[in-house]
């Protein structure tokens, strides 16, 4: 019997997850099909419940369902509980277990693809939404020296910062305004953009969330936006002479973490990267 697994989100647009997940299943000749399952919020509960059927391995969950899905599974791990969101569901017999591999995806891409060792480092994180949450929880486990969260809406930055004050020696928040961010940016070893600012086709425009003059050449600039090879922020990082890391590795590594949970096999990461890049190129040609 062919097993089913897929991505639950709404709307899904041009997702590349089916391409690189299917490549991983095919690599091991596993009889499984990975589908895109656009799921309207009204239908989420029924969709998750259906995953208890014997043909399902589980699912990935993306925006806007990550928080609600955490309340619809039978069990979630302690870290997902703290994050309050899941991106992976695994069916274990008739029990659905929720996991969050976004934190793994964030840290693995930072360390392996970015060559960055977080211990003792000063981090500036732009944004305080769902993507920022994964970054903050991943960083809280890594003995970083300090974390500053910069957000357009300060209150959201403060709420997020409050979740990790015990785990990180120095935690602060600023509004996403050049003159408020200037000092922190100058001392940052790592600058992460978790907002949709600069996303191609997004409604947040084509601007960089941080101007070139505020990026120190010694920093690594990590833009979680993955649907453009060079985002405005990464362009600014280049001009500033800083190192840069795009969002594709995080997407692939969160997927690799999910694949390992569904199958118990090592994710064929190189195969997944190749399929992800090819899928992105196809999208480029189509647009
Ligand atoms: P996600 O799950 O992708 O992180 P989200 O939870 O809606 O999505 O969070 C979006 C983030 O991008 C927030 O930090 C948001 O800032 P606010 O909290 O002030 O809304 C940020 N963001 C979105 N559009 C933005 C814009 N045009 N300028 C600055 N920040 C923006």
Short mmCIF file of C-alpha atoms and ligand atoms in Angstrom, two decimals:
data_model
loop_
_atom_site.label_atom_id
_atom_site.label_comp_id
_atom_site.label_asym_id
_atom_site.label_seq_id
_atom_site.Cartn_x
_atom_site.Cartn_y
_atom_site.Cartn_z
CA UNK A 1 0.00 0.00 0.00
CA UNK A 2 1.26 3.47 -0.87
CA UNK A 3 1.48 5.69 2.19
CA UNK A 4 0.35 9.30 2.10
CA UNK A 5 1.94 12.36 3.65
CA UNK A 6 1.65 16.01 2.77
CA UNK A 7 1.73 19.69 3.59
CA UNK A 8 -1.23 21.34 5.33
CA UNK A 9 -1.41 25.13 5.00
CA UNK A 10 -3.57 27.88 3.50
CA UNK A 11 -3.10 29.17 0.93
CA UNK A 12 -0.17 27.05 -0.20
CA UNK A 13 0.83 28.93 -3.35
CA UNK A 14 3.91 27.53 -5.03
CA UNK A 15 5.31 25.28 -2.35
CA UNK A 16 8.52 23.36 -3.09
CA UNK A 17 8.13 20.92 -0.17
CA UNK A 18 6.48 18.20 -2.32
CA UNK A 19 9.46 18.27 -4.71
CA UNK A 20 12.20 17.74 -2.15
CA UNK A 21 10.22 15.41 0.15
CA UNK A 22 9.21 13.16 -2.75
CA UNK A 23 12.85 13.05 -3.84
CA UNK A 24 13.78 11.77 -0.37
CA UNK A 25 11.11 9.01 -0.42
CA UNK A 26 12.11 8.03 -3.96
CA UNK A 27 15.78 7.92 -2.94
CA UNK A 28 14.95 5.01 -0.62
CA UNK A 29 12.29 3.61 -3.01
CA UNK A 30 9.73 4.01 -0.22
CA UNK A 31 6.14 3.56 -1.42
CA UNK A 32 4.94 6.99 -0.27
CA UNK A 33 3.44 10.05 -1.93
CA UNK A 34 3.92 13.57 -0.61
CA UNK A 35 1.08 15.93 -1.57
CA UNK A 36 0.24 19.61 -1.17
CA UNK A 37 -2.96 19.78 0.90
CA UNK A 38 -4.27 23.36 0.87
CA UNK A 39 -6.66 23.35 3.84
CA UNK A 40 -9.06 26.17 4.66
CA UNK A 41 -9.13 26.97 8.42
CA UNK A 42 -12.73 25.68 8.62
CA UNK A 43 -11.53 22.25 7.44
CA UNK A 44 -8.36 21.96 9.53
CA UNK A 45 -9.85 19.89 12.34
CA UNK A 46 -11.26 17.31 9.91
CA UNK A 47 -8.04 17.17 7.91
CA UNK A 48 -5.93 16.49 10.99
CA UNK A 49 -8.43 13.88 12.27
CA UNK A 50 -8.24 12.07 8.92
CA UNK A 51 -4.50 11.54 9.41
CA UNK A 52 -5.34 8.78 11.94
CA UNK A 53 -6.16 6.54 8.95
CA UNK A 54 -3.75 3.65 8.30
CA UNK A 55 -2.64 5.02 4.92
CA UNK A 56 -1.10 8.17 6.42
CA UNK A 57 2.46 8.66 7.68
CA UNK A 58 1.55 12.11 8.97
CA UNK A 59 1.95 15.63 7.65
CA UNK A 60 3.83 18.88 7.62
CA UNK A 61 1.95 21.94 8.86
CA UNK A 62 2.61 25.50 7.75
CA UNK A 63 1.07 28.96 8.04
CA UNK A 64 -1.50 29.75 9.28
CA UNK A 65 -2.12 26.41 11.03
CA UNK A 66 1.00 25.76 13.13
CA UNK A 67 -0.50 26.99 16.42
CA UNK A 68 -3.98 25.49 16.04
CA UNK A 69 -2.61 22.15 14.88
CA UNK A 70 -0.69 21.86 18.16
CA UNK A 71 -4.07 21.63 19.91
CA UNK A 72 -5.52 19.07 17.50
CA UNK A 73 -2.97 16.25 17.87
CA UNK A 74 -3.05 13.68 20.69
CA UNK A 75 0.40 14.40 22.09
CA UNK A 76 3.21 16.92 21.62
CA UNK A 77 6.78 16.98 22.88
CA UNK A 78 7.91 19.40 25.61
CA UNK A 79 9.75 21.73 23.22
CA UNK A 80 6.76 22.04 20.87
CA UNK A 81 4.63 22.70 23.94
CA UNK A 82 6.88 25.61 24.94
CA UNK A 83 6.94 26.97 21.37
CA UNK A 84 3.18 26.56 21.14
CA UNK A 85 3.36 25.50 17.49
CA UNK A 86 4.06 22.37 15.44
CA UNK A 87 5.18 21.91 11.85
CA UNK A 88 5.16 18.10 11.74
CA UNK A 89 2.59 15.44 12.63
CA UNK A 90 3.57 11.78 12.90
CA UNK A 91 0.97 9.00 13.06
CA UNK A 92 1.99 6.34 15.56
CA UNK A 93 -0.72 3.66 15.22
CA UNK A 94 -3.88 5.66 15.96
CA UNK A 95 -2.13 8.41 17.90
CA UNK A 96 -1.04 11.68 16.27
CA UNK A 97 2.15 13.15 17.71
CA UNK A 98 3.12 16.78 17.06
CA UNK A 99 6.72 17.92 16.62
CA UNK A 100 8.48 21.14 15.76
CA UNK A 101 11.45 20.71 13.41
CA UNK A 102 11.68 24.43 12.58
CA UNK A 103 14.09 24.92 15.50
CA UNK A 104 16.27 22.07 14.20
CA UNK A 105 16.04 23.51 10.68
CA UNK A 106 17.09 26.93 11.92
CA UNK A 107 20.08 25.72 13.92
CA UNK A 108 21.27 23.10 11.44
CA UNK A 109 21.22 25.56 8.54
CA UNK A 110 23.03 28.15 10.65
CA UNK A 111 25.76 25.71 11.70
CA UNK A 112 26.15 23.54 8.59
CA UNK A 113 25.27 25.89 5.72
CA UNK A 114 26.28 29.13 7.47
CA UNK A 115 29.36 27.69 9.24
CA UNK A 116 28.30 29.66 12.34
CA UNK A 117 29.03 28.55 15.92
CA UNK A 118 26.50 30.38 18.14
CA UNK A 119 28.18 29.95 21.53
CA UNK A 120 29.15 33.32 23.03
CA UNK A 121 27.75 35.28 20.06
CA UNK A 122 25.62 38.43 19.99
CA UNK A 123 22.44 38.05 17.95
CA UNK A 124 20.07 40.62 16.44
CA UNK A 125 16.76 39.07 15.39
CA UNK A 126 14.38 41.09 13.22
CA UNK A 127 10.72 40.12 13.64
CA UNK A 128 8.65 38.56 16.39
CA UNK A 129 6.12 36.33 14.60
CA UNK A 130 5.92 32.57 14.15
CA UNK A 131 9.23 32.23 12.29
CA UNK A 132 10.98 34.32 14.95
CA UNK A 133 9.66 32.00 17.68
CA UNK A 134 11.47 29.01 16.15
CA UNK A 135 14.69 31.04 15.94
CA UNK A 136 14.42 32.25 19.53
CA UNK A 137 13.84 28.77 20.96
CA UNK A 138 16.70 27.34 18.89
CA UNK A 139 19.05 30.11 20.07
CA UNK A 140 18.00 29.67 23.72
CA UNK A 141 19.63 26.20 23.68
CA UNK A 142 23.00 27.40 22.39
CA UNK A 143 24.69 29.54 25.07
CA UNK A 144 24.62 32.73 23.01
CA UNK A 145 25.85 35.88 24.80
CA UNK A 146 22.95 38.17 23.96
CA UNK A 147 19.74 38.45 21.97
CA UNK A 148 18.05 41.61 20.78
CA UNK A 149 14.64 41.32 19.13
CA UNK A 150 13.73 44.20 16.82
CA UNK A 151 10.13 44.41 15.66
CA UNK A 152 7.79 46.94 14.09
CA UNK A 153 5.35 46.27 16.93
CA UNK A 154 7.42 46.48 20.11
CA UNK A 155 4.90 44.63 22.32
CA UNK A 156 5.26 41.46 20.26
CA UNK A 157 9.05 41.62 20.63
CA UNK A 158 8.68 42.01 24.40
CA UNK A 159 6.30 39.02 24.70
CA UNK A 160 8.69 36.84 22.72
CA UNK A 161 11.73 38.03 24.69
CA UNK A 162 9.95 37.21 27.96
CA UNK A 163 9.84 33.53 26.99
CA UNK A 164 13.63 33.16 26.97
CA UNK A 165 14.87 35.66 29.58
CA UNK A 166 15.96 32.82 31.88
CA UNK A 167 17.86 30.97 29.16
CA UNK A 168 19.91 33.82 27.64
CA UNK A 169 22.13 36.13 29.76
CA UNK A 170 21.21 39.39 28.00
CA UNK A 171 17.85 39.85 26.28
CA UNK A 172 16.58 43.18 24.96
CA UNK A 173 13.99 44.55 22.57
CA UNK A 174 13.87 47.54 20.21
CA UNK A 175 11.53 48.94 17.63
CA UNK A 176 12.48 48.27 14.02
CA UNK A 177 13.63 51.82 13.43
CA UNK A 178 17.13 52.62 12.14
CA UNK A 179 18.20 54.92 14.94
CA UNK A 180 17.01 52.50 17.64
CA UNK A 181 18.63 49.48 16.06
CA UNK A 182 21.95 51.12 15.13
CA UNK A 183 23.95 50.34 18.26
CA UNK A 184 22.87 46.70 18.51
CA UNK A 185 23.46 46.07 14.83
CA UNK A 186 27.00 47.43 15.06
CA UNK A 187 27.90 44.86 17.73
CA UNK A 188 26.01 41.88 16.27
CA UNK A 189 27.79 38.69 15.18
CA UNK A 190 24.60 37.35 13.65
CA UNK A 191 21.68 39.26 12.13
CA UNK A 192 18.55 37.22 11.35
CA UNK A 193 15.53 38.41 9.38
CA UNK A 194 12.41 36.43 10.24
CA UNK A 195 9.94 38.87 8.71
CA UNK A 196 8.43 38.72 5.25
CA UNK A 197 10.05 42.05 4.37
CA UNK A 198 11.81 41.50 1.04
CA UNK A 199 9.88 38.35 0.17
CA UNK A 200 9.22 38.05 -3.53
CA UNK A 201 5.52 38.39 -4.23
CA UNK A 202 4.92 39.35 -0.60
CA UNK A 203 2.96 42.38 0.45
CA UNK A 204 5.80 43.80 2.54
CA UNK A 205 7.54 45.34 -0.46
CA UNK A 206 11.01 45.00 -1.87
CA UNK A 207 12.92 46.94 0.76
CA UNK A 208 15.60 45.52 3.04
CA UNK A 209 14.60 45.50 6.74
CA UNK A 210 18.09 46.80 7.53
CA UNK A 211 20.09 49.33 5.46
CA UNK A 212 23.62 48.48 4.28
CA UNK A 213 25.23 51.08 6.52
CA UNK A 214 23.96 49.30 9.65
CA UNK A 215 25.44 45.90 8.72
CA UNK A 216 28.91 45.23 10.16
CA UNK A 217 31.25 43.43 7.71
CA UNK A 218 32.12 40.88 10.41
CA UNK A 219 28.51 39.68 10.77
CA UNK A 220 26.69 36.74 9.25
CA UNK A 221 23.35 37.88 7.80
CA UNK A 222 20.69 35.14 7.73
CA UNK A 223 17.50 35.88 5.81
CA UNK A 224 14.82 33.23 6.41
CA UNK A 225 13.03 34.31 3.21
CA UNK A 226 13.67 31.38 0.85
CA UNK A 227 11.74 32.12 -2.32
CA UNK A 228 14.34 34.49 -3.73
CA UNK A 229 18.02 33.57 -4.16
CA UNK A 230 19.12 37.11 -3.33
CA UNK A 231 16.77 39.13 -1.15
CA UNK A 232 17.20 42.89 -0.64
CA UNK A 233 18.74 42.17 2.79
CA UNK A 234 21.24 39.67 1.37
CA UNK A 235 22.14 42.22 -1.31
CA UNK A 236 22.74 44.78 1.44
CA UNK A 237 24.89 42.23 3.30
CA UNK A 238 26.99 41.69 0.18
CA UNK A 239 27.51 45.40 -0.28
CA UNK A 240 28.50 45.70 3.38
CA UNK A 241 31.05 42.90 2.92
CA UNK A 242 29.26 40.60 5.38
CA UNK A 243 28.68 36.83 5.05
CA UNK A 244 25.20 35.78 4.03
CA UNK A 245 22.85 32.81 4.37
CA UNK A 246 19.50 32.45 2.58
CA UNK A 247 16.40 30.64 3.81
CA UNK A 248 16.50 27.56 1.58
CA UNK A 249 18.75 25.48 3.89
CA UNK A 250 16.38 26.07 6.82
CA UNK A 251 13.44 24.90 4.71
CA UNK A 252 15.30 21.77 3.63
CA UNK A 253 16.60 20.93 7.12
CA UNK A 254 13.18 21.33 8.76
CA UNK A 255 11.95 18.94 6.06
CA UNK A 256 14.84 16.57 6.71
CA UNK A 257 13.91 16.49 10.39
CA UNK A 258 10.30 15.66 9.50
CA UNK A 259 11.37 12.94 7.02
CA UNK A 260 13.43 11.25 9.74
CA UNK A 261 10.47 11.30 12.13
CA UNK A 262 8.12 9.73 9.55
CA UNK A 263 10.51 7.08 8.26
CA UNK A 264 13.15 6.47 10.93
CA UNK A 265 15.77 6.80 8.17
CA UNK A 266 18.57 9.32 7.73
CA UNK A 267 17.33 12.09 5.49
CA UNK A 268 19.22 12.17 2.16
CA UNK A 269 20.01 15.85 2.63
CA UNK A 270 22.02 16.31 -0.58
CA UNK A 271 19.23 14.75 -2.65
CA UNK A 272 16.72 17.05 -0.94
CA UNK A 273 18.85 20.15 -1.54
CA UNK A 274 19.23 19.30 -5.22
CA UNK A 275 15.48 18.76 -5.68
CA UNK A 276 14.67 21.96 -3.74
CA UNK A 277 17.02 24.05 -5.90
CA UNK A 278 15.62 22.57 -9.09
CA UNK A 279 12.04 23.24 -7.93
CA UNK A 280 12.94 26.86 -7.14
CA UNK A 281 14.51 27.25 -10.58
CA UNK A 282 11.35 25.91 -12.20
CA UNK A 283 9.37 28.52 -10.27
CA UNK A 284 11.80 31.23 -11.42
CA UNK A 285 11.26 30.23 -15.05
CA UNK A 286 7.50 30.11 -14.58
CA UNK A 287 7.30 33.61 -13.10
P1 LIG B 1 5.54 34.41 10.36
O1 LIG B 1 4.83 33.19 10.93
O2 LIG B 1 5.93 34.24 8.91
O3 LIG B 1 6.66 34.89 11.20
P2 LIG B 1 3.78 36.44 11.43
O4 LIG B 1 3.62 35.67 12.67
O5 LIG B 1 2.61 37.11 10.82
O6 LIG B 1 4.39 35.54 10.26
O7 LIG B 1 4.94 37.54 11.69
C1 LIG B 1 5.33 38.42 10.69
C2 LIG B 1 6.53 39.27 11.17
O8 LIG B 1 6.92 40.12 10.11
C3 LIG B 1 6.21 40.16 12.35
O9 LIG B 1 7.39 40.37 13.11
C4 LIG B 1 5.77 41.45 11.65
O10 LIG B 1 5.89 42.62 12.42
P3 LIG B 1 4.66 43.06 13.39
O11 LIG B 1 4.73 42.15 14.59
O12 LIG B 1 4.93 44.47 13.73
O13 LIG B 1 3.40 42.85 12.60
C5 LIG B 1 6.79 41.47 10.52
N1 LIG B 1 6.38 42.29 9.38
C6 LIG B 1 5.49 41.96 8.43
N2 LIG B 1 5.38 42.96 7.51
C7 LIG B 1 6.24 43.93 7.90
C8 LIG B 1 6.60 45.22 7.37
N3 LIG B 1 6.07 45.69 6.24
N4 LIG B 1 7.53 45.92 8.05
C9 LIG B 1 8.09 45.47 9.18
N5 LIG B 1 7.79 44.26 9.73
C10 LIG B 1 6.88 43.50 9.09
#
